[in-house]
PDB file of C-alpha atoms in Angstrom:
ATOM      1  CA  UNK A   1      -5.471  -9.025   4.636  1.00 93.00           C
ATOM      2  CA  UNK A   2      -2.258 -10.131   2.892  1.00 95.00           C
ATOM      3  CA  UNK A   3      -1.403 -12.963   2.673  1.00 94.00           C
ATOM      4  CA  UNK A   4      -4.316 -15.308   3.617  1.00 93.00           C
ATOM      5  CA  UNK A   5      -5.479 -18.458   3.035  1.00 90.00           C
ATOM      6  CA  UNK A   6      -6.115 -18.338  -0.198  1.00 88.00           C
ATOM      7  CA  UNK A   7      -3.022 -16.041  -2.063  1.00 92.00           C
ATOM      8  CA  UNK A   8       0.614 -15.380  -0.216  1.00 94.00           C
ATOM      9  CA  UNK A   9       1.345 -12.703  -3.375  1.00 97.00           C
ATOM     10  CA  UNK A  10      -0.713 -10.809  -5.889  1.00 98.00           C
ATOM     11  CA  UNK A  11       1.694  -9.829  -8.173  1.00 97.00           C
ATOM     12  CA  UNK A  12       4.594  -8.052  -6.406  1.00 98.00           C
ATOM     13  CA  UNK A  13       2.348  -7.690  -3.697  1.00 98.00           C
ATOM     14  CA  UNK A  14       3.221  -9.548  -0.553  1.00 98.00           C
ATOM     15  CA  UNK A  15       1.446  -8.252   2.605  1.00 98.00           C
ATOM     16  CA  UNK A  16      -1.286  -5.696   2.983  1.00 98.00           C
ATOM     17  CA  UNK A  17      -2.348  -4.344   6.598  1.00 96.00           C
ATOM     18  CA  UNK A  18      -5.404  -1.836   7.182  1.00 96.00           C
ATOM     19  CA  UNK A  19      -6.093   0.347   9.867  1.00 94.00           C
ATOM     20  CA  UNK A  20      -9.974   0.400  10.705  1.00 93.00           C
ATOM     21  CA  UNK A  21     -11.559   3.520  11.203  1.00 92.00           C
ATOM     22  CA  UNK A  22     -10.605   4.508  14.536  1.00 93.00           C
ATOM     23  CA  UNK A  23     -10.898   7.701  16.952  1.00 93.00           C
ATOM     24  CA  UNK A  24      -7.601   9.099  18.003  1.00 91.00           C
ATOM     25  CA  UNK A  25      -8.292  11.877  20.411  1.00 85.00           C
ATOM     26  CA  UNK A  26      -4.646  13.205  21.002  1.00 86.00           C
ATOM     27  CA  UNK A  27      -1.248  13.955  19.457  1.00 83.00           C
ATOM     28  CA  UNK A  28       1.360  11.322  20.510  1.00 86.00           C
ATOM     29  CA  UNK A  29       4.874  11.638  19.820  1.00 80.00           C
ATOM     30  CA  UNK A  30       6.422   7.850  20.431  1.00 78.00           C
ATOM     31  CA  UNK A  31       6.870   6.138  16.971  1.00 80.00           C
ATOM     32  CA  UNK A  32       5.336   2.709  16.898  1.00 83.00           C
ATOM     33  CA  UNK A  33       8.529   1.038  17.142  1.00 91.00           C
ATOM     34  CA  UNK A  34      12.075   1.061  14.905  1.00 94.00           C
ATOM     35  CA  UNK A  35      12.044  -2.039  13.273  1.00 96.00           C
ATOM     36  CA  UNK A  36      13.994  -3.463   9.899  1.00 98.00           C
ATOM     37  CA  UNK A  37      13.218  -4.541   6.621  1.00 98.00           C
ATOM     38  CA  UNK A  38      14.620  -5.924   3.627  1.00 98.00           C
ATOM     39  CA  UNK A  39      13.992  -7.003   0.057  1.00 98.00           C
ATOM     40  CA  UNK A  40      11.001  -5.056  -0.104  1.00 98.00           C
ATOM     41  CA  UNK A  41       9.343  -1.481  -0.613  1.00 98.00           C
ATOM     42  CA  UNK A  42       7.064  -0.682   2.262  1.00 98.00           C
ATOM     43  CA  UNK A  43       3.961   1.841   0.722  1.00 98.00           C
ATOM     44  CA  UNK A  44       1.481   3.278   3.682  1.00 98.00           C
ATOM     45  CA  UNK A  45      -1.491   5.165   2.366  1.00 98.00           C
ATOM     46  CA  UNK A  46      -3.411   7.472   4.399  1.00 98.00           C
ATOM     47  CA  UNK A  47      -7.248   8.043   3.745  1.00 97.00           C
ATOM     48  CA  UNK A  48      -7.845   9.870   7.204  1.00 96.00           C
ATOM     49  CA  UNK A  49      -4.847  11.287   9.702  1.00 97.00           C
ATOM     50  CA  UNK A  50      -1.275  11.579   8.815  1.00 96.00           C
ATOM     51  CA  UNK A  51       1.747   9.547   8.783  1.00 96.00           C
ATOM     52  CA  UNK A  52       5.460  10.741  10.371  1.00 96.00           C
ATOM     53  CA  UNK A  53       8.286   8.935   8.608  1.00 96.00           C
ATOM     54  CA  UNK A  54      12.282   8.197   9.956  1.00 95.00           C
ATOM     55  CA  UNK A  55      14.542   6.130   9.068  1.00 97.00           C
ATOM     56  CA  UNK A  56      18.391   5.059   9.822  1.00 97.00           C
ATOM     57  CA  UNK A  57      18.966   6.491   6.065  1.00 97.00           C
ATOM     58  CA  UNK A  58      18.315  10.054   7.107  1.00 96.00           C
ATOM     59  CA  UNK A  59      14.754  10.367   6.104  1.00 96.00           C
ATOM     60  CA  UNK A  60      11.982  12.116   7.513  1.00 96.00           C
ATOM     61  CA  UNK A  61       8.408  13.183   6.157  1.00 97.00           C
ATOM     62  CA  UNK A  62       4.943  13.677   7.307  1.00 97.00           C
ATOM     63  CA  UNK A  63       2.280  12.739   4.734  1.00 98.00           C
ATOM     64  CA  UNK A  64      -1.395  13.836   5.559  1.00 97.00           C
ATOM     65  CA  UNK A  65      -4.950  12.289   4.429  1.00 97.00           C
ATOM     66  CA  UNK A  66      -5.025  11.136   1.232  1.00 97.00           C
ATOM     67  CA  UNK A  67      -1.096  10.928   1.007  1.00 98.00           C
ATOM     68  CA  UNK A  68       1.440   8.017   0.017  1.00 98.00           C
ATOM     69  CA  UNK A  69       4.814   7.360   1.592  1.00 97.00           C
ATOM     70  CA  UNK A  70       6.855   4.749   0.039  1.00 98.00           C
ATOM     71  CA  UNK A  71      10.457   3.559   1.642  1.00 98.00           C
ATOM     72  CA  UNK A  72      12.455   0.535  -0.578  1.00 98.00           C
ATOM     73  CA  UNK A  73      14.483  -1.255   1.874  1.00 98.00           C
ATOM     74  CA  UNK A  74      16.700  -3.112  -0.494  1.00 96.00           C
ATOM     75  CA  UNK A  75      19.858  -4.195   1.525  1.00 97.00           C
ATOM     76  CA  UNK A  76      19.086  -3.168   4.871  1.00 98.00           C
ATOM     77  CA  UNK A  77      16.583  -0.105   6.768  1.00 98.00           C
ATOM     78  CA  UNK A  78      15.635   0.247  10.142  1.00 98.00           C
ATOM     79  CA  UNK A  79      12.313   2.664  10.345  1.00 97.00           C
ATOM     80  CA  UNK A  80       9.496   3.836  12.252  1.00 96.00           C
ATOM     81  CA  UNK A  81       6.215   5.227  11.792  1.00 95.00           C
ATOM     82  CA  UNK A  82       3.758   7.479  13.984  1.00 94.00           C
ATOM     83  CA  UNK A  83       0.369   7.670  13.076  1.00 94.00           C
ATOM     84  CA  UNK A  84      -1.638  10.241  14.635  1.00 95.00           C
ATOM     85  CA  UNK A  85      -4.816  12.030  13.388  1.00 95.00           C
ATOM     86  CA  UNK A  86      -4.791  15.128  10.414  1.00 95.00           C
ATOM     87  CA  UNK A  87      -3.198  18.246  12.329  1.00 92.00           C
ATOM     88  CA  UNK A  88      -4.424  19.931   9.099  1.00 93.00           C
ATOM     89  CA  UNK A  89      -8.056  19.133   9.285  1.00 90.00           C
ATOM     90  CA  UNK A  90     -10.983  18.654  12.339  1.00 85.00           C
ATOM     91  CA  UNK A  91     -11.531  15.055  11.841  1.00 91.00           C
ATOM     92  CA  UNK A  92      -9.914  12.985  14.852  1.00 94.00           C
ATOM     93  CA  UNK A  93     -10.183   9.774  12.256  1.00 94.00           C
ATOM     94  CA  UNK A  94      -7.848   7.490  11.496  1.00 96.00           C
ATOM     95  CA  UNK A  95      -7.653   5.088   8.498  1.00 96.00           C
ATOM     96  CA  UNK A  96      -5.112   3.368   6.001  1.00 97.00           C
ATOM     97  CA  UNK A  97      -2.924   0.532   4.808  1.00 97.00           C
ATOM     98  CA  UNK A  98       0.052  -0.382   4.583  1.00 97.00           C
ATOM     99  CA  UNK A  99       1.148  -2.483   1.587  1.00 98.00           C
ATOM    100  CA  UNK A 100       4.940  -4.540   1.304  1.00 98.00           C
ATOM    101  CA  UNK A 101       6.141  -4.737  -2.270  1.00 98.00           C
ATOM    102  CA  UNK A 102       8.094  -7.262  -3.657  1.00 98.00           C
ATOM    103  CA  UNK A 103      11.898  -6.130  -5.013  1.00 98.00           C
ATOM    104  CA  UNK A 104      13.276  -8.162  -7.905  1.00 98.00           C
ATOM    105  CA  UNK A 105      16.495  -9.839  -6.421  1.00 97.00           C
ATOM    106  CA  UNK A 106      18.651  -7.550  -8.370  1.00 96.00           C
ATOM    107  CA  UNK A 107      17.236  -4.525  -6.298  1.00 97.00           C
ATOM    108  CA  UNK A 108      17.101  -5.663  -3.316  1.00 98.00           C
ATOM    109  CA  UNK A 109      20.924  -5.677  -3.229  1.00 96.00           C
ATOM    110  CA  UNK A 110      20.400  -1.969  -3.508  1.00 97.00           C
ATOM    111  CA  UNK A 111      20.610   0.894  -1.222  1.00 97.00           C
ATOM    112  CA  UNK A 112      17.127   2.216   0.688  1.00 98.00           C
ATOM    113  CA  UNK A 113      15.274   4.904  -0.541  1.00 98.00           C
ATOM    114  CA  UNK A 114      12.732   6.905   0.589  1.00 98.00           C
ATOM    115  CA  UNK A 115       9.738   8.931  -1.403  1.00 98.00           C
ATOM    116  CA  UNK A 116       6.839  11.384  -0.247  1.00 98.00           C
ATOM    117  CA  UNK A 117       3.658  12.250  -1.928  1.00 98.00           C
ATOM    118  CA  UNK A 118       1.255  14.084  -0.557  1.00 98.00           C
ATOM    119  CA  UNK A 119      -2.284  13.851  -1.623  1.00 98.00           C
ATOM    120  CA  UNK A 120      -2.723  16.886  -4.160  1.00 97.00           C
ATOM    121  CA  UNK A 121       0.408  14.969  -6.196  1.00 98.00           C
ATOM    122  CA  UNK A 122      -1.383  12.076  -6.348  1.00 98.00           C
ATOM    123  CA  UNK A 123      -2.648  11.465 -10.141  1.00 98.00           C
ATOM    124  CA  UNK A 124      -6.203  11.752 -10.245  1.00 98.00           C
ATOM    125  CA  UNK A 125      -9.520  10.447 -13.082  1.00 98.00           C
ATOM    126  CA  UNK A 126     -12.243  11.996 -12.444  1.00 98.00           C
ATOM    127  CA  UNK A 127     -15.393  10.131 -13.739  1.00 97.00           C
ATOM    128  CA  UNK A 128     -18.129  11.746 -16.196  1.00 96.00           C
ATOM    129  CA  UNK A 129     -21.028  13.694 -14.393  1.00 95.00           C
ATOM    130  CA  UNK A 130     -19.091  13.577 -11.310  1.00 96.00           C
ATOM    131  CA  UNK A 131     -19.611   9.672 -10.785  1.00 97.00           C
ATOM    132  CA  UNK A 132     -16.505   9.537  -9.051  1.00 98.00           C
ATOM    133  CA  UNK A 133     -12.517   8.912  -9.402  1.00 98.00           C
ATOM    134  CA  UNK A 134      -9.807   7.063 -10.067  1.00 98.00           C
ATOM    135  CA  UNK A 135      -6.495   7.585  -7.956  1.00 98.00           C
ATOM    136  CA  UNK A 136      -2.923   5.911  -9.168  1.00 98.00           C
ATOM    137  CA  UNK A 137      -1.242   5.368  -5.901  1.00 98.00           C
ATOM    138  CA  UNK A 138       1.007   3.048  -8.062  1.00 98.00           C
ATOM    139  CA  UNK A 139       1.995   2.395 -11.244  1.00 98.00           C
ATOM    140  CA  UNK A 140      -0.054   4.025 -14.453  1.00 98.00           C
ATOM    141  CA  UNK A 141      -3.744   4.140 -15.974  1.00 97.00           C
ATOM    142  CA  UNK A 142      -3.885   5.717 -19.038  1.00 96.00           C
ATOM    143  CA  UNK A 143      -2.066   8.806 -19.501  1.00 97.00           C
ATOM    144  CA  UNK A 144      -1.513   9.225 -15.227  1.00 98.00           C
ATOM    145  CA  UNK A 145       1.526   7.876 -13.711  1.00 98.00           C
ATOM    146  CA  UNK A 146       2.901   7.822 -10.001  1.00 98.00           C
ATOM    147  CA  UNK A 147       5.584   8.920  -8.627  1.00 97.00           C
ATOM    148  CA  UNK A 148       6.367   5.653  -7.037  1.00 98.00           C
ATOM    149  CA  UNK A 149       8.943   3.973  -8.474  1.00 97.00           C
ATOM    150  CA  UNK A 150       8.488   0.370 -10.856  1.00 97.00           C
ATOM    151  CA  UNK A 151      10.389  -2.798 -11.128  1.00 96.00           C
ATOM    152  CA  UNK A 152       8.156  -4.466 -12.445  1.00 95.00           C
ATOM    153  CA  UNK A 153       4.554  -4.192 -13.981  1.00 96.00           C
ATOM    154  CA  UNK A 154       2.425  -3.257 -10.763  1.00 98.00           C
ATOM    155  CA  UNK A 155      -0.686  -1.212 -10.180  1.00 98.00           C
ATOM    156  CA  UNK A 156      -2.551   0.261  -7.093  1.00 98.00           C
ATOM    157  CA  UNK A 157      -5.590   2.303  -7.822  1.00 98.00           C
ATOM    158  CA  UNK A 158      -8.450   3.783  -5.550  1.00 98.00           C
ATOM    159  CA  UNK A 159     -11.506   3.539  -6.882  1.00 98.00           C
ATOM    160  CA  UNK A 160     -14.451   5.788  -5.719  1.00 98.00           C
ATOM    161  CA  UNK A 161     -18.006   5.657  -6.615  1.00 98.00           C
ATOM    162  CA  UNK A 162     -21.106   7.894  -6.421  1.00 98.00           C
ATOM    163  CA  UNK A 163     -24.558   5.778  -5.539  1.00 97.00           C
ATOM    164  CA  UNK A 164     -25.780   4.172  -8.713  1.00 96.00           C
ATOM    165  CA  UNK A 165     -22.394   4.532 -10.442  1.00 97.00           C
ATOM    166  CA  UNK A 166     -20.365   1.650 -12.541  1.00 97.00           C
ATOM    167  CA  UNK A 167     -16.679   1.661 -13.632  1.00 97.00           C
ATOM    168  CA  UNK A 168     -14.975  -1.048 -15.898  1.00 97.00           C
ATOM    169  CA  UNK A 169     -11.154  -1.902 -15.461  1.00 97.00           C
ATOM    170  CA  UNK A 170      -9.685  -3.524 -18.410  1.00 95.00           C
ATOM    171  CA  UNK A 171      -7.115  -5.888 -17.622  1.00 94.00           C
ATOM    172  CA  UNK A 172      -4.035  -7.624 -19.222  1.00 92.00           C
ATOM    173  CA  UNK A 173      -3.419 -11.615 -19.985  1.00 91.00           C
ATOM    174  CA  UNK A 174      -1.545 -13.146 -17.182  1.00 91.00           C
ATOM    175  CA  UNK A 175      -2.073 -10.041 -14.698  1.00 96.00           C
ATOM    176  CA  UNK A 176      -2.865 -11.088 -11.137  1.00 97.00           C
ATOM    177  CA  UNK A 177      -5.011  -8.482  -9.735  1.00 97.00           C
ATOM    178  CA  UNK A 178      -6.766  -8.436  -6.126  1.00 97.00           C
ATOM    179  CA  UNK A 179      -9.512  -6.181  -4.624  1.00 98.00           C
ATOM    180  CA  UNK A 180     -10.281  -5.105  -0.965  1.00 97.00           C
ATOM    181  CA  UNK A 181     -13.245  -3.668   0.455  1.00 97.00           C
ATOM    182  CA  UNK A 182     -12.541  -1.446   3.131  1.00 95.00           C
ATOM    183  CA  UNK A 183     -16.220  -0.202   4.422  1.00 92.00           C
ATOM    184  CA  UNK A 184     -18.838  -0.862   1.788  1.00 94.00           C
ATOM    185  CA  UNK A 185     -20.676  -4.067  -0.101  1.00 96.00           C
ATOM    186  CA  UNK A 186     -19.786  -3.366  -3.798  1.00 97.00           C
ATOM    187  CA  UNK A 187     -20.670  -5.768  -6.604  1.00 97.00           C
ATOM    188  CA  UNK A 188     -17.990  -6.393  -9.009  1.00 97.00           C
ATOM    189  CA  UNK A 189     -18.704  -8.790 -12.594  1.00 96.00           C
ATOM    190  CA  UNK A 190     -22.252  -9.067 -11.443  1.00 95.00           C
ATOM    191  CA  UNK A 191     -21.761 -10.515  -7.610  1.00 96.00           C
ATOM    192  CA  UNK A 192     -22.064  -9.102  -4.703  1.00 97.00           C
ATOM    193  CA  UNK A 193     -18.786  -8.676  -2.377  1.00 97.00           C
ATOM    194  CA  UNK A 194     -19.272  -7.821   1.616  1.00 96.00           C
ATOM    195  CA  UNK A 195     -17.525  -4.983   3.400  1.00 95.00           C
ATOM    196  CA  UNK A 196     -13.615  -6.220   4.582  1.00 94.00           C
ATOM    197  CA  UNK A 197     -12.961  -9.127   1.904  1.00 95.00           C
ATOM    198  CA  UNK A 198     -10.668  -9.860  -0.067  1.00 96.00           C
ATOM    199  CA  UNK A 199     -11.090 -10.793  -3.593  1.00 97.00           C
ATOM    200  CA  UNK A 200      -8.521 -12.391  -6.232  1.00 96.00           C
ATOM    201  CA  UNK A 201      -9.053 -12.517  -9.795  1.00 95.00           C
ATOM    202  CA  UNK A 202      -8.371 -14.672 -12.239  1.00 91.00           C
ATOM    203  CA  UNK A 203      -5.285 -14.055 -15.194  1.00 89.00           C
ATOM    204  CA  UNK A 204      -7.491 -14.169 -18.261  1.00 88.00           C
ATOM    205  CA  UNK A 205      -8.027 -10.739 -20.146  1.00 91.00           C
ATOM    206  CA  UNK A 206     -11.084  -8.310 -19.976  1.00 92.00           C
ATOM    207  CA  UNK A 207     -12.110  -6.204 -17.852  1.00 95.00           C
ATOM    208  CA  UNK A 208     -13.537  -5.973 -13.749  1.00 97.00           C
ATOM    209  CA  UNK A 209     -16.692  -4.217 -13.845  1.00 97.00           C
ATOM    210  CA  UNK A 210     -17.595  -2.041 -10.378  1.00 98.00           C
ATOM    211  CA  UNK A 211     -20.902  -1.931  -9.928  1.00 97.00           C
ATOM    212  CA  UNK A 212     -22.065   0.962  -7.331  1.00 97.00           C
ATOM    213  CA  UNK A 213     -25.740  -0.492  -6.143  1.00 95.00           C
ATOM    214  CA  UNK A 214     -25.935   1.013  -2.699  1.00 94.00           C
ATOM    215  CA  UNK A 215     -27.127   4.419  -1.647  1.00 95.00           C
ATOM    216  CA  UNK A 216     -24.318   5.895  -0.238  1.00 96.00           C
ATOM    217  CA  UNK A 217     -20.321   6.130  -1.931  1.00 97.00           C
ATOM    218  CA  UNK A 218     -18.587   3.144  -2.077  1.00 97.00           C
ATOM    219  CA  UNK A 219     -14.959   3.035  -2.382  1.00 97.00           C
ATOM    220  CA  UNK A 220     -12.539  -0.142  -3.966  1.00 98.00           C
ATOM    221  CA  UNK A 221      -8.589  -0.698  -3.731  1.00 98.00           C
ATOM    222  CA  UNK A 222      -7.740  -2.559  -6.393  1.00 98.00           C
ATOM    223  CA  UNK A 223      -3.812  -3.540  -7.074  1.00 98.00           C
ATOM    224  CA  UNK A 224      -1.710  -6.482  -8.690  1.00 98.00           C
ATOM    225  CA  UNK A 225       0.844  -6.409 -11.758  1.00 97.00           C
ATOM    226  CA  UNK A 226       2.578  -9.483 -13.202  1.00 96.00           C
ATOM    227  CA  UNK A 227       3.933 -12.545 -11.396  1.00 96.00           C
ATOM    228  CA  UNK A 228       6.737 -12.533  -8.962  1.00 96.00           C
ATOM    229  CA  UNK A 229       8.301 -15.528 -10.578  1.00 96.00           C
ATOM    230  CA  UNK A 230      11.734 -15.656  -8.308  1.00 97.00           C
ATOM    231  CA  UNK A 231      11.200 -17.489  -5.334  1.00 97.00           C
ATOM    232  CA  UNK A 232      10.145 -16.013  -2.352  1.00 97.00           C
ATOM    233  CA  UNK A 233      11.199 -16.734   1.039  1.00 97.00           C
ATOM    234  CA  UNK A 234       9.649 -14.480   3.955  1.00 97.00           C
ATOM    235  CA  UNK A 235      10.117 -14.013   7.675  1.00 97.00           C
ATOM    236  CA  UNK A 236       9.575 -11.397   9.745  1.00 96.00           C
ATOM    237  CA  UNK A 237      10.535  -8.484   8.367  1.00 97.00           C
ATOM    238  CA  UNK A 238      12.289  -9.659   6.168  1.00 98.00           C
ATOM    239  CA  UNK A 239      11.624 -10.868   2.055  1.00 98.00           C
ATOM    240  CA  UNK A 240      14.149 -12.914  -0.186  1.00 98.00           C
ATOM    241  CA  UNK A 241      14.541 -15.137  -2.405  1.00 98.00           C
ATOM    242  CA  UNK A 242      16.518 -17.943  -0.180  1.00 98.00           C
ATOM    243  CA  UNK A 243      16.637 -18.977   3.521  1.00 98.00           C
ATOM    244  CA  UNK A 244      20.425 -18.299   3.387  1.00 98.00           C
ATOM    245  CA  UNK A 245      19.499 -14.640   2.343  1.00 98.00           C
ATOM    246  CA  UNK A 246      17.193 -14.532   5.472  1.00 98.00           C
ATOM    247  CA  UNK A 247      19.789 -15.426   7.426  1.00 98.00           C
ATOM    248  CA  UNK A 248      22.089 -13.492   6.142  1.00 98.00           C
ATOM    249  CA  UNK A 249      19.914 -10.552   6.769  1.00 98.00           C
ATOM    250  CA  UNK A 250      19.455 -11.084  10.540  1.00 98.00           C
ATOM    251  CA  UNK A 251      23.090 -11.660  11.018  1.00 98.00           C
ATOM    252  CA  UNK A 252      23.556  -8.130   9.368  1.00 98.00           C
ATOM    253  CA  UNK A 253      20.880  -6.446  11.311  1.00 98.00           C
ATOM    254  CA  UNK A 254      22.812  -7.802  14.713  1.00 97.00           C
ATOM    255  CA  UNK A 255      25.765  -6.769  13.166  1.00 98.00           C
ATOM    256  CA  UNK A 256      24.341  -3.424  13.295  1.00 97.00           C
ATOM    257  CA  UNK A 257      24.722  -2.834   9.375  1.00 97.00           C
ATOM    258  CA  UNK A 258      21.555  -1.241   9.129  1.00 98.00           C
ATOM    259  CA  UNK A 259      22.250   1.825  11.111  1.00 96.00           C
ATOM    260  CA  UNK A 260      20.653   3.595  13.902  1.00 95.00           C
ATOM    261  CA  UNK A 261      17.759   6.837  13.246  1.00 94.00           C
ATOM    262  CA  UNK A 262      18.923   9.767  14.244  1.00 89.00           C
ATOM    263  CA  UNK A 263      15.999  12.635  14.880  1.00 77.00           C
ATOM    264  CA  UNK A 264      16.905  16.117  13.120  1.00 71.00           C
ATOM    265  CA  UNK A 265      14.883  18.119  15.694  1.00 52.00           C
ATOM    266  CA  UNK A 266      13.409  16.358  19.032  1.00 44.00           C
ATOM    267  CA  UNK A 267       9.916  14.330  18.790  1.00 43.00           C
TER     268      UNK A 267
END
């Protein structure tokens, strides 16, 4: 969904991936494939199944639904993920994204980290008369922060709605801020957006209104902070701020200075 044709970046955001609802009938144990990054902060968020983590830093997790994991590459990571449906729940569903999050070039000269949250830690709103809620995945509303970690001003909240339900978001001067439907039409400052699209705001101040008209519950990811204003050079796996910095970190990842996962206990 990220990037498209019309915006490479909403704020530090610079790629965004979603996993349709899908039926997964068994338990697999192959990863989806090791793979590097760097530069960036990789955040997958579950709504349905669960997520196994490992990395060539040591780190392993399994997040279930409604859970965040969130791995900054900085100077070099090779990881993989397994996605499988909830062993903790009946549903055979799958569903989530995966976000990549822009380091400032200071941190991305730093060492990989890796954070778990699983979905109870998650900071939660809950609406007025049961209307719905208001999930911080990243960043801070109000008086709820994440546990994610900020280099800049960034945001990603999930927005649910009860039928006939509205919500209004007020927003900052210069703050680029995106939305993405996953499932359901929702109308948002009076128009009407279709299930699957993607839908960038402009930087003035006020406030997104979310607008519930349907019958059934509608849900919204909205997410954005302030401009990335260092440049930005992408490929692959890979995000920096030059093409000698790309280059630099292929020739490292051949070099093998990203290091190799090693399982604690056998897949």
């Amino acid at each position: 969904m990220l990037p498209n044709r019309y915006a490479n970046k909403v704020g530090p955001f610079v790629f965004l991936d979603y996993v349709r609802p899908a039926f997964k009938e068994t338990i697999t144990k192959n990863g989806m494939g090791a793979h590097p990054h760097r530069g960036i902060a990789t955040l997958t968020y579950i709504l349905q199944g669960e997520v196994e983590h490992f990395d060539s830093a040591g780190n392993e997790a399994i997040i279930h639904s409604g859970g965040a994991q969130w791995m900054k590459a900085g100077n070099g990571i090779i990881h993989d993920e397994n996605l499988n449906y909830d062993s903790q729940t009946e549903s055979k569903f799958i569903q989530g994204f995966q976000f990549w999050i822009n380091l400032p070039a200071t941190n991305k000269a730093e060492k990989p980290a890796h954070i778990a949250v699983q979905a109870g830690e998650i900071p939660k709103k809950e609406f007025p008369n049961e209307s719905g809620w208001l999930k911080v995945i990243v960043g801070s509303y109000e008086d709820l922060s994440s546990k994610i970690p900020n280099y800049s001003k960034q945001f990603l909240y999930h927005i649910q709605l009860k039928a006939g339900a509205q919500f209004p978001v007020a927003m900052e001067s210069k703050t680029e801020v995106a939305a993405f439907l996953p499932i359901q039409n929702v109308v948002l400052n009076d128009t009407e957006f279709q299930a699957g699209e993607f839908i960038e705001f402009d930087k003035a101040p006020g406030e997104i209104e979310i607008n519930n008209t349907s019958l059934i519950t509608v849900d919204v990811l909205l997410f954005g902070g302030e401009e990335y204003t260092e440049p930005v050079v992408a490929e692959g796996p890979f995000v920096m701020n030059s093409q000698t910095e790309i280059a630099t970190a292929y020739r490292d990842f051949y070099a093998g200075k990203y290091g190799e996962i090693k399982l604690t206990a056998q897949k």
